[in-house]
Amino acid sequence: MKKTIPVIGMACASCSANIERKLNSLPGINSASVSLAGRSALVDYDDSKISLETMKKEINNIGYDLVIDDNTSVDEIRKREYTLLKRRTILSWILSVAGMFINMHWISVGSQDFANQLALLIALANMMFCGKMFYVSSVKQIRHGAANMDTLVALSTSIAFIFSAYNTFWGDPKLTYFDSCGMIITFVLTGRMLEEKAKDGTATSIRQLMGMAPKTAHIVGEGGKVEEVPISTIDVGDVLEVRPGEKVPVDGEVLSAESFMTPDAAYVDESMITGEPTPAEKKKGSKVLAGTIPSQGKFRMRARQVGENTALAHIIKMVQEAEGSKAPVQRIVDKAALVFVPVVGGLAVLTFILWMVIGGSAHLADAIVSAVTVLVIACPCAMGLATPTALMVGIGKAADKHVLIKDATALERLRKVDALVTDKTGTLTIPNQNVDFTKADDLPLEEREKLKPHARESMKTLQDEGIEVWMMSGDKEEAAKYWADKAGIKHFKARCVPTDKEELVRKLKAEGKTVAMIGDGINDTQALALADVSIAIGTGTDVAMDVAQVTLMTDDLNALPYSVMLSRKTVKMIWENLFWAFIYNIICIPLAGGILYLFTSNPPIKLTPMWGSALMAFSSVSVILNSLRLKFVK
């Protein structure tokens, strides 16, 4: 079975890579994908071989936590963690500023020795109370042969502190870096606080979807008595009453309805799921979906799908899994993240050795400070966040427009589409219902069906973008040509059977094209399965939606070119993020090592650990903020 499990305690790409590696090593787990930006793990496992409790225990052992209790509020846990992080950050700033004033002699506290000893106590308090998590996490990581960003922070601050403490009591009291110890912790905490705030911005679509789910329902008991009960107590077959303005609690079937406009019907706003702005009429026998809201009238319904089986729950699960999935490029980044911290440690050692070889013992302080700066400036976080943050925002943005994307691979492939095969009836057109289909052949074509909203506009946009569009129809030649002309489609085929659609997809792929297929029925599933990108209409059959990688929950076909455009912008954003993340490390690590010292003098320019930690924090936050620009794509 597949389950998305919230993860607590991740701070960098090495964290997510270590958790993913640990989960995948456990017997009974088929595959696990951990998203740093989504702060979750998508786990496919055999529940007869491994339990969630076992997974939690194993992850606890390496310093993280899984939230496996469905009744536990993950948002509340994260709010408490954020509040604690915020308090630690504020305290760290107070201690660091005080330490810096003393170390820089901006305030006089007596002799140099006393100033150093006071700065030592302030730095120690900062490390113990504000930075405790770095050291605890590092010890757990080392015990299991792993390392993450916490390891670099703990190692760098410990080296700087020990070196400064030695000079305070036995060496040169002018060579102390207690202010750097404190500011490293302060800047890293500040960066994490900003990251957490920014990550919340990438997950708004999930929270909005979850917010659509009602918490209570009105159940009709014996004798017609109506009682408000928690949604978790509703069972299939229960009779419920839904009043104007309330959310429909579960999926079901209308038993009776009334409104001031119509004595036997109510009107329900389904725009949050279908995107259709006009309220839908609901009479006896009509289907209603959880999360939708009666705008006029009230009705009684029988529960048919409850809990995780409702359409809304399926949508939430699909978006969660999509946001937790990984694009192919992310697999490369994850492998890099696993070796990143050891490599940085090696570069820090190399920096120290080079300083000592070139400068000798006179430059011992420079060697230590440069090595510490290398440790704190290197940032696996930016690389780890580059892809998932852009994907989360892109997939969430699509969900806001009623487009459900199944995984990151589908989002990535959409940008390459240069041929589209589309079904006609139910996809491009809507059959006229108040029509007698036994006499349909005697009616004018425009009376049998009508184009969906913006069908012609969307097809024109796609073709203007260089996408070759083919319409496939089971209708006779005259009807197919009529609707192709109406939709502005140049290529069409009439009297098609399912194998014809499949053969066209196969032919276009053989020509080297990246083919998308869009359809709504069982007769489209063969072509959908063969296409590079399969797109289903949400009002179609469950079979078509199960096969499809993308589902349009709206009849507005402008969602189709919008999805292609969003895919292109999201992938572009991913490469931008990765470029800047890698460039940051390529440029900053040599700077931290002291390369400018060779080319400058009077005085020589060196990057201090304090500013190294500030740059590290900025790099992570900048990647997230860059990804958030996708939210404003129109």
mmCIF file of C-alpha atoms in Angstrom, residues 137-425:
data_model
loop_
_atom_site.group_PDB
_atom_site.id
_atom_site.type_symbol
_atom_site.label_atom_id
_atom_site.label_comp_id
_atom_site.label_asym_id
_atom_site.label_seq_id
_atom_site.Cartn_x
_atom_site.Cartn_y
_atom_site.Cartn_z
ATOM 1 C CA SER A 137 21.484 15.564 15.627
ATOM 2 C CA SER A 138 25.174 15.268 14.700
ATOM 3 C CA VAL A 139 25.834 12.618 17.350
ATOM 4 C CA LYS A 140 22.856 10.561 16.115
ATOM 5 C CA GLN A 141 24.011 10.907 12.518
ATOM 6 C CA ILE A 142 27.582 9.859 13.287
ATOM 7 C CA ARG A 143 26.373 6.810 15.232
ATOM 8 C CA HIS A 144 24.676 5.583 12.048
ATOM 9 C CA GLY A 145 27.480 6.504 9.673
ATOM 10 C CA ALA A 146 25.651 9.487 8.207
ATOM 11 C CA ALA A 147 26.076 13.261 8.139
ATOM 12 C CA ASN A 148 23.969 16.320 7.320
ATOM 13 C CA MET A 149 24.021 20.103 7.545
ATOM 14 C CA ASP A 150 23.822 19.864 11.344
ATOM 15 C CA THR A 151 27.127 17.980 11.264
ATOM 16 C CA LEU A 152 28.815 20.868 9.449
ATOM 17 C CA VAL A 153 27.382 23.438 11.862
ATOM 18 C CA ALA A 154 28.337 21.396 14.949
ATOM 19 C CA LEU A 155 31.825 20.688 13.625
ATOM 20 C CA SER A 156 32.563 24.281 12.586
ATOM 21 C CA THR A 157 31.324 25.894 15.803
ATOM 22 C CA SER A 158 33.085 23.304 17.968
ATOM 23 C CA ILE A 159 36.425 23.853 16.206
ATOM 24 C CA ALA A 160 36.096 27.644 16.434
ATOM 25 C CA PHE A 161 35.085 27.442 20.109
ATOM 26 C CA ILE A 162 37.910 25.052 21.140
ATOM 27 C CA PHE A 163 40.510 27.106 19.256
ATOM 28 C CA SER A 164 39.243 30.328 20.856
ATOM 29 C CA ALA A 165 39.091 28.756 24.321
ATOM 30 C CA TYR A 166 42.700 27.557 23.963
ATOM 31 C CA ASN A 167 43.852 31.050 23.026
ATOM 32 C CA THR A 168 41.875 32.567 25.898
ATOM 33 C CA PHE A 169 43.764 30.615 28.551
ATOM 34 C CA TRP A 170 47.040 29.440 26.967
ATOM 35 C CA GLY A 171 47.634 31.030 23.564
ATOM 36 C CA ASP A 172 47.244 34.446 21.943
ATOM 37 C CA PRO A 173 44.171 36.092 23.558
ATOM 38 C CA LYS A 174 43.733 38.307 20.492
ATOM 39 C CA LEU A 175 42.962 35.277 18.289
ATOM 40 C CA THR A 176 39.474 34.379 19.519
ATOM 41 C CA TYR A 177 36.333 33.802 17.442
ATOM 42 C CA PHE A 178 33.587 33.445 20.016
ATOM 43 C CA ASP A 179 31.490 35.965 18.077
ATOM 44 C CA SER A 180 31.718 33.736 14.989
ATOM 45 C CA CYS A 181 30.589 30.690 17.017
ATOM 46 C CA GLY A 182 27.452 32.555 18.045
ATOM 47 C CA MET A 183 26.719 34.175 14.704
ATOM 48 C CA ILE A 184 27.040 30.864 12.828
ATOM 49 C CA ILE A 185 24.257 29.439 15.020
ATOM 50 C CA THR A 186 22.244 32.655 14.728
ATOM 51 C CA PHE A 187 22.395 32.838 10.935
ATOM 52 C CA VAL A 188 21.646 29.132 10.481
ATOM 53 C CA LEU A 189 18.642 29.378 12.832
ATOM 54 C CA THR A 190 17.456 32.520 11.043
ATOM 55 C CA GLY A 191 17.783 30.798 7.680
ATOM 56 C CA ARG A 192 15.811 27.794 8.893
ATOM 57 C CA MET A 193 13.099 30.000 10.322
ATOM 58 C CA LEU A 194 12.756 31.825 6.989
ATOM 59 C CA GLU A 195 12.841 28.475 5.143
ATOM 60 C CA GLU A 196 10.009 27.075 7.274
ATOM 61 C CA LYS A 197 7.918 30.170 6.635
ATOM 62 C CA ALA A 198 8.615 30.003 2.913
ATOM 63 C CA LYS A 199 7.919 26.232 2.770
ATOM 64 C CA ASP A 200 4.491 26.929 4.232
ATOM 65 C CA GLY A 201 3.882 29.142 1.221
ATOM 66 C CA THR A 202 4.589 26.251 -1.145
ATOM 67 C CA ALA A 203 2.055 23.972 0.585
ATOM 68 C CA THR A 204 -0.985 26.243 0.501
ATOM 69 C CA SER A 205 -2.842 24.162 -2.098
ATOM 70 C CA ILE A 206 -2.870 21.074 0.168
ATOM 71 C CA ARG A 207 -4.047 23.126 3.138
ATOM 72 C CA GLN A 208 -6.815 24.672 1.029
ATOM 73 C CA LEU A 209 -7.948 21.237 -0.145
ATOM 74 C CA MET A 210 -7.882 19.879 3.404
ATOM 75 C CA GLY A 211 -9.784 22.951 4.564
ATOM 76 C CA MET A 212 -12.618 21.963 2.222
ATOM 77 C CA ALA A 213 -13.265 18.809 4.276
ATOM 78 C CA PRO A 214 -15.956 19.443 6.915
ATOM 79 C CA LYS A 215 -15.400 18.413 10.537
ATOM 80 C CA THR A 216 -19.024 17.640 11.457
ATOM 81 C CA ALA A 217 -22.277 16.485 9.822
ATOM 82 C CA HIS A 218 -25.998 16.505 10.603
ATOM 83 C CA ILE A 219 -27.192 12.916 10.822
ATOM 84 C CA VAL A 220 -30.906 12.034 10.625
ATOM 85 C CA GLY A 221 -31.744 9.503 13.314
ATOM 86 C CA GLU A 222 -34.836 7.549 14.268
ATOM 87 C CA GLY A 223 -38.027 9.545 14.117
ATOM 88 C CA GLY A 224 -36.375 12.153 11.882
ATOM 89 C CA LYS A 225 -34.345 13.650 14.738
ATOM 90 C CA VAL A 226 -31.348 15.624 13.379
ATOM 91 C CA GLU A 227 -28.138 15.592 15.403
ATOM 92 C CA GLU A 228 -24.687 17.119 14.787
ATOM 93 C CA VAL A 229 -21.926 14.494 14.964
ATOM 94 C CA PRO A 230 -18.180 14.292 14.122
ATOM 95 C CA ILE A 231 -17.512 13.411 10.487
ATOM 96 C CA SER A 232 -15.495 10.354 11.591
ATOM 97 C CA THR A 233 -18.655 8.677 12.918
ATOM 98 C CA ILE A 234 -20.461 8.691 9.542
ATOM 99 C CA ASP A 235 -20.939 5.273 7.914
ATOM 100 C CA VAL A 236 -22.029 4.254 4.432
ATOM 101 C CA GLY A 237 -25.841 4.220 4.328
ATOM 102 C CA ASP A 238 -26.381 6.952 6.925
ATOM 103 C CA VAL A 239 -28.977 9.612 6.087
ATOM 104 C CA LEU A 240 -27.636 13.166 6.415
ATOM 105 C CA GLU A 241 -29.158 16.620 6.191
ATOM 106 C CA VAL A 242 -27.227 19.420 4.494
ATOM 107 C CA ARG A 243 -28.342 23.026 4.952
ATOM 108 C CA PRO A 244 -27.512 26.158 2.923
ATOM 109 C CA GLY A 245 -23.935 27.306 3.466
ATOM 110 C CA GLU A 246 -22.828 24.031 5.064
ATOM 111 C CA LYS A 247 -20.266 21.756 3.441
ATOM 112 C CA VAL A 248 -21.470 18.423 2.093
ATOM 113 C CA PRO A 249 -19.850 16.009 4.578
ATOM 114 C CA VAL A 250 -19.321 12.908 2.368
ATOM 115 C CA ASP A 251 -20.038 11.687 -1.159
ATOM 116 C CA GLY A 252 -23.589 10.486 -1.567
ATOM 117 C CA GLU A 253 -26.950 10.464 -3.304
ATOM 118 C CA VAL A 254 -29.742 12.989 -2.820
ATOM 119 C CA LEU A 255 -32.929 11.535 -1.274
ATOM 120 C CA SER A 256 -34.967 14.750 -1.245
ATOM 121 C CA ALA A 257 -34.322 18.425 -1.919
ATOM 122 C CA GLU A 258 -36.097 21.770 -1.741
ATOM 123 C CA SER A 259 -35.368 25.448 -2.280
ATOM 124 C CA PHE A 260 -37.377 28.643 -2.624
ATOM 125 C CA MET A 261 -36.718 28.521 -6.386
ATOM 126 C CA THR A 262 -37.675 24.869 -6.961
ATOM 127 C CA PRO A 263 -39.816 22.669 -4.679
ATOM 128 C CA ASP A 264 -37.917 19.465 -5.514
ATOM 129 C CA ALA A 265 -34.339 20.698 -6.092
ATOM 130 C CA ALA A 266 -31.451 22.429 -4.343
ATOM 131 C CA TYR A 267 -28.468 24.171 -5.943
ATOM 132 C CA VAL A 268 -24.898 23.276 -4.991
ATOM 133 C CA ASP A 269 -21.712 25.246 -5.602
ATOM 134 C CA GLU A 270 -19.196 22.683 -6.950
ATOM 135 C CA SER A 271 -16.659 25.231 -8.216
ATOM 136 C CA MET A 272 -14.039 24.203 -5.663
ATOM 137 C CA ILE A 273 -13.827 20.784 -7.349
ATOM 138 C CA THR A 274 -15.018 21.273 -10.939
ATOM 139 C CA GLY A 275 -14.254 24.959 -11.475
ATOM 140 C CA GLU A 276 -17.797 25.420 -12.820
ATOM 141 C CA PRO A 277 -19.083 28.769 -11.448
ATOM 142 C CA THR A 278 -22.799 28.040 -11.989
ATOM 143 C CA PRO A 279 -24.398 26.122 -9.073
ATOM 144 C CA ALA A 280 -25.463 22.598 -10.072
ATOM 145 C CA GLU A 281 -29.089 21.542 -9.701
ATOM 146 C CA LYS A 282 -29.545 18.568 -7.352
ATOM 147 C CA LYS A 283 -32.726 16.488 -7.313
ATOM 148 C CA LYS A 284 -33.596 13.067 -5.959
ATOM 149 C CA GLY A 285 -31.003 10.604 -7.257
ATOM 150 C CA SER A 286 -28.341 13.279 -7.991
ATOM 151 C CA LYS A 287 -24.781 12.699 -6.812
ATOM 152 C CA VAL A 288 -23.185 15.156 -4.388
ATOM 153 C CA LEU A 289 -19.509 15.430 -3.414
ATOM 154 C CA ALA A 290 -17.835 16.108 -0.069
ATOM 155 C CA GLY A 291 -16.652 19.682 0.367
ATOM 156 C CA THR A 292 -19.193 21.242 -2.015
ATOM 157 C CA ILE A 293 -21.633 23.807 -0.599
ATOM 158 C CA PRO A 294 -25.418 24.256 -1.129
ATOM 159 C CA SER A 295 -25.913 27.847 -2.230
ATOM 160 C CA GLN A 296 -29.706 27.607 -2.337
ATOM 161 C CA GLY A 297 -31.990 25.176 -0.584
ATOM 162 C CA LYS A 298 -31.325 22.142 1.577
ATOM 163 C CA PHE A 299 -31.429 18.402 0.980
ATOM 164 C CA ARG A 300 -31.185 15.032 2.591
ATOM 165 C CA MET A 301 -28.718 12.499 1.263
ATOM 166 C CA ARG A 302 -27.543 8.954 1.779
ATOM 167 C CA ALA A 303 -23.822 8.494 2.396
ATOM 168 C CA ARG A 304 -22.185 6.372 -0.326
ATOM 169 C CA GLN A 305 -18.437 7.102 0.061
ATOM 170 C CA VAL A 306 -16.911 8.155 3.390
ATOM 171 C CA GLY A 307 -13.477 8.847 4.855
ATOM 172 C CA GLU A 308 -10.605 8.160 2.448
ATOM 173 C CA ASN A 309 -13.011 6.973 -0.266
ATOM 174 C CA THR A 310 -14.569 10.361 -1.069
ATOM 175 C CA ALA A 311 -13.652 12.184 -4.272
ATOM 176 C CA LEU A 312 -12.150 15.029 -2.216
ATOM 177 C CA ALA A 313 -9.977 12.581 -0.250
ATOM 178 C CA HIS A 314 -8.776 11.057 -3.541
ATOM 179 C CA ILE A 315 -7.901 14.519 -4.856
ATOM 180 C CA ILE A 316 -5.984 15.402 -1.672
ATOM 181 C CA LYS A 317 -4.129 12.078 -1.787
ATOM 182 C CA MET A 318 -3.277 12.536 -5.467
ATOM 183 C CA VAL A 319 -1.886 16.036 -4.927
ATOM 184 C CA GLN A 320 0.086 14.885 -1.853
ATOM 185 C CA GLU A 321 1.621 12.007 -3.786
ATOM 186 C CA ALA A 322 2.391 14.260 -6.738
ATOM 187 C CA GLU A 323 4.095 16.845 -4.527
ATOM 188 C CA GLY A 324 6.061 14.061 -2.835
ATOM 189 C CA SER A 325 7.171 12.492 -6.125
ATOM 190 C CA LYS A 326 10.542 13.247 -7.672
ATOM 191 C CA ALA A 327 11.578 14.431 -11.083
ATOM 192 C CA PRO A 328 14.409 12.400 -12.701
ATOM 193 C CA VAL A 329 16.890 15.228 -12.092
ATOM 194 C CA GLN A 330 16.169 15.075 -8.351
ATOM 195 C CA ARG A 331 17.555 11.534 -8.169
ATOM 196 C CA ILE A 332 20.945 12.883 -9.260
ATOM 197 C CA VAL A 333 20.765 15.676 -6.675
ATOM 198 C CA ASP A 334 19.879 13.166 -3.933
ATOM 199 C CA LYS A 335 22.947 11.075 -4.721
ATOM 200 C CA ALA A 336 25.070 14.227 -4.590
ATOM 201 C CA ALA A 337 23.520 15.179 -1.238
ATOM 202 C CA LEU A 338 24.572 11.864 0.333
ATOM 203 C CA VAL A 339 28.265 12.563 -0.358
ATOM 204 C CA PHE A 340 28.093 16.340 -0.045
ATOM 205 C CA VAL A 341 28.860 16.636 3.679
ATOM 206 C CA PRO A 342 31.833 14.201 3.627
ATOM 207 C CA VAL A 343 33.220 15.995 0.550
ATOM 208 C CA VAL A 344 32.901 19.369 2.285
ATOM 209 C CA GLY A 345 34.633 17.940 5.331
ATOM 210 C CA GLY A 346 37.449 16.783 3.069
ATOM 211 C CA LEU A 347 37.678 20.232 1.441
ATOM 212 C CA ALA A 348 37.909 21.846 4.885
ATOM 213 C CA VAL A 349 40.807 19.540 5.810
ATOM 214 C CA LEU A 350 42.484 20.288 2.461
ATOM 215 C CA THR A 351 42.040 24.029 3.097
ATOM 216 C CA PHE A 352 43.747 23.694 6.475
ATOM 217 C CA ILE A 353 46.637 21.686 5.023
ATOM 218 C CA LEU A 354 47.206 24.143 2.143
ATOM 219 C CA TRP A 355 47.283 27.105 4.533
ATOM 220 C CA MET A 356 49.824 25.329 6.730
ATOM 221 C CA VAL A 357 51.988 24.200 3.782
ATOM 222 C CA ILE A 358 51.989 27.604 2.071
ATOM 223 C CA GLY A 359 51.949 29.899 5.095
ATOM 224 C CA GLY A 360 53.473 27.797 7.830
ATOM 225 C CA SER A 361 52.740 27.922 11.550
ATOM 226 C CA ALA A 362 52.446 31.716 11.432
ATOM 227 C CA HIS A 363 49.145 31.242 9.622
ATOM 228 C CA LEU A 364 47.673 28.622 11.986
ATOM 229 C CA ALA A 365 44.792 30.938 12.905
ATOM 230 C CA ASP A 366 44.082 31.674 9.220
ATOM 231 C CA ALA A 367 44.132 27.949 8.459
ATOM 232 C CA ILE A 368 41.607 27.128 11.190
ATOM 233 C CA VAL A 369 39.293 30.061 10.404
ATOM 234 C CA SER A 370 39.331 29.285 6.658
ATOM 235 C CA ALA A 371 38.561 25.609 7.296
ATOM 236 C CA VAL A 372 35.678 26.578 9.597
ATOM 237 C CA THR A 373 34.349 29.013 6.964
ATOM 238 C CA VAL A 374 34.402 26.243 4.334
ATOM 239 C CA LEU A 375 32.352 24.037 6.670
ATOM 240 C CA VAL A 376 29.638 26.641 7.255
ATOM 241 C CA ILE A 377 29.398 28.209 3.798
ATOM 242 C CA ALA A 378 28.845 24.942 1.910
ATOM 243 C CA CYS A 379 25.126 24.393 1.496
ATOM 244 C CA PRO A 380 23.401 21.158 0.459
ATOM 245 C CA CYS A 381 20.081 22.779 1.396
ATOM 246 C CA ALA A 382 19.906 24.970 -1.700
ATOM 247 C CA MET A 383 20.512 21.976 -3.990
ATOM 248 C CA GLY A 384 17.976 19.845 -2.115
ATOM 249 C CA LEU A 385 15.287 22.521 -2.248
ATOM 250 C CA ALA A 386 15.860 23.531 -5.882
ATOM 251 C CA THR A 387 13.671 20.851 -7.472
ATOM 252 C CA PRO A 388 10.988 19.977 -4.873
ATOM 253 C CA THR A 389 10.022 23.555 -4.052
ATOM 254 C CA ALA A 390 9.446 24.396 -7.720
ATOM 255 C CA LEU A 391 7.496 21.138 -8.183
ATOM 256 C CA MET A 392 5.349 21.756 -5.108
ATOM 257 C CA VAL A 393 4.435 25.254 -6.230
ATOM 258 C CA GLY A 394 3.815 24.113 -9.830
ATOM 259 C CA ILE A 395 1.651 21.118 -8.870
ATOM 260 C CA GLY A 396 -0.177 23.208 -6.278
ATOM 261 C CA LYS A 397 -0.784 25.976 -8.794
ATOM 262 C CA ALA A 398 -2.209 23.399 -11.203
ATOM 263 C CA ALA A 399 -4.512 22.064 -8.477
ATOM 264 C CA ASP A 400 -5.771 25.611 -7.861
ATOM 265 C CA LYS A 401 -6.828 25.646 -11.519
ATOM 266 C CA HIS A 402 -8.561 22.241 -11.121
ATOM 267 C CA VAL A 403 -5.782 20.328 -12.875
ATOM 268 C CA LEU A 404 -4.544 17.268 -10.977
ATOM 269 C CA ILE A 405 -1.047 16.120 -11.936
ATOM 270 C CA LYS A 406 -0.215 12.594 -10.778
ATOM 271 C CA ASP A 407 3.563 12.909 -10.463
ATOM 272 C CA ALA A 408 6.638 15.009 -11.174
ATOM 273 C CA THR A 409 7.496 13.013 -14.299
ATOM 274 C CA ALA A 410 4.160 13.954 -15.899
ATOM 275 C CA LEU A 411 4.730 17.622 -15.102
ATOM 276 C CA GLU A 412 8.183 17.455 -16.637
ATOM 277 C CA ARG A 413 7.004 15.657 -19.806
ATOM 278 C CA LEU A 414 4.148 18.090 -20.478
ATOM 279 C CA ARG A 415 6.602 20.791 -21.554
ATOM 280 C CA LYS A 416 7.926 18.543 -24.346
ATOM 281 C CA VAL A 417 4.524 17.765 -25.892
ATOM 282 C CA ASP A 418 4.409 18.664 -29.583
ATOM 283 C CA ALA A 419 1.420 16.525 -30.627
ATOM 284 C CA LEU A 420 -2.023 16.153 -29.029
ATOM 285 C CA VAL A 421 -4.623 13.517 -29.837
ATOM 286 C CA THR A 422 -8.062 14.417 -28.518
ATOM 287 C CA ASP A 423 -11.318 12.526 -28.279
ATOM 288 C CA LYS A 424 -14.413 14.482 -29.392
ATOM 289 C CA THR A 425 -17.573 13.579 -27.477
#
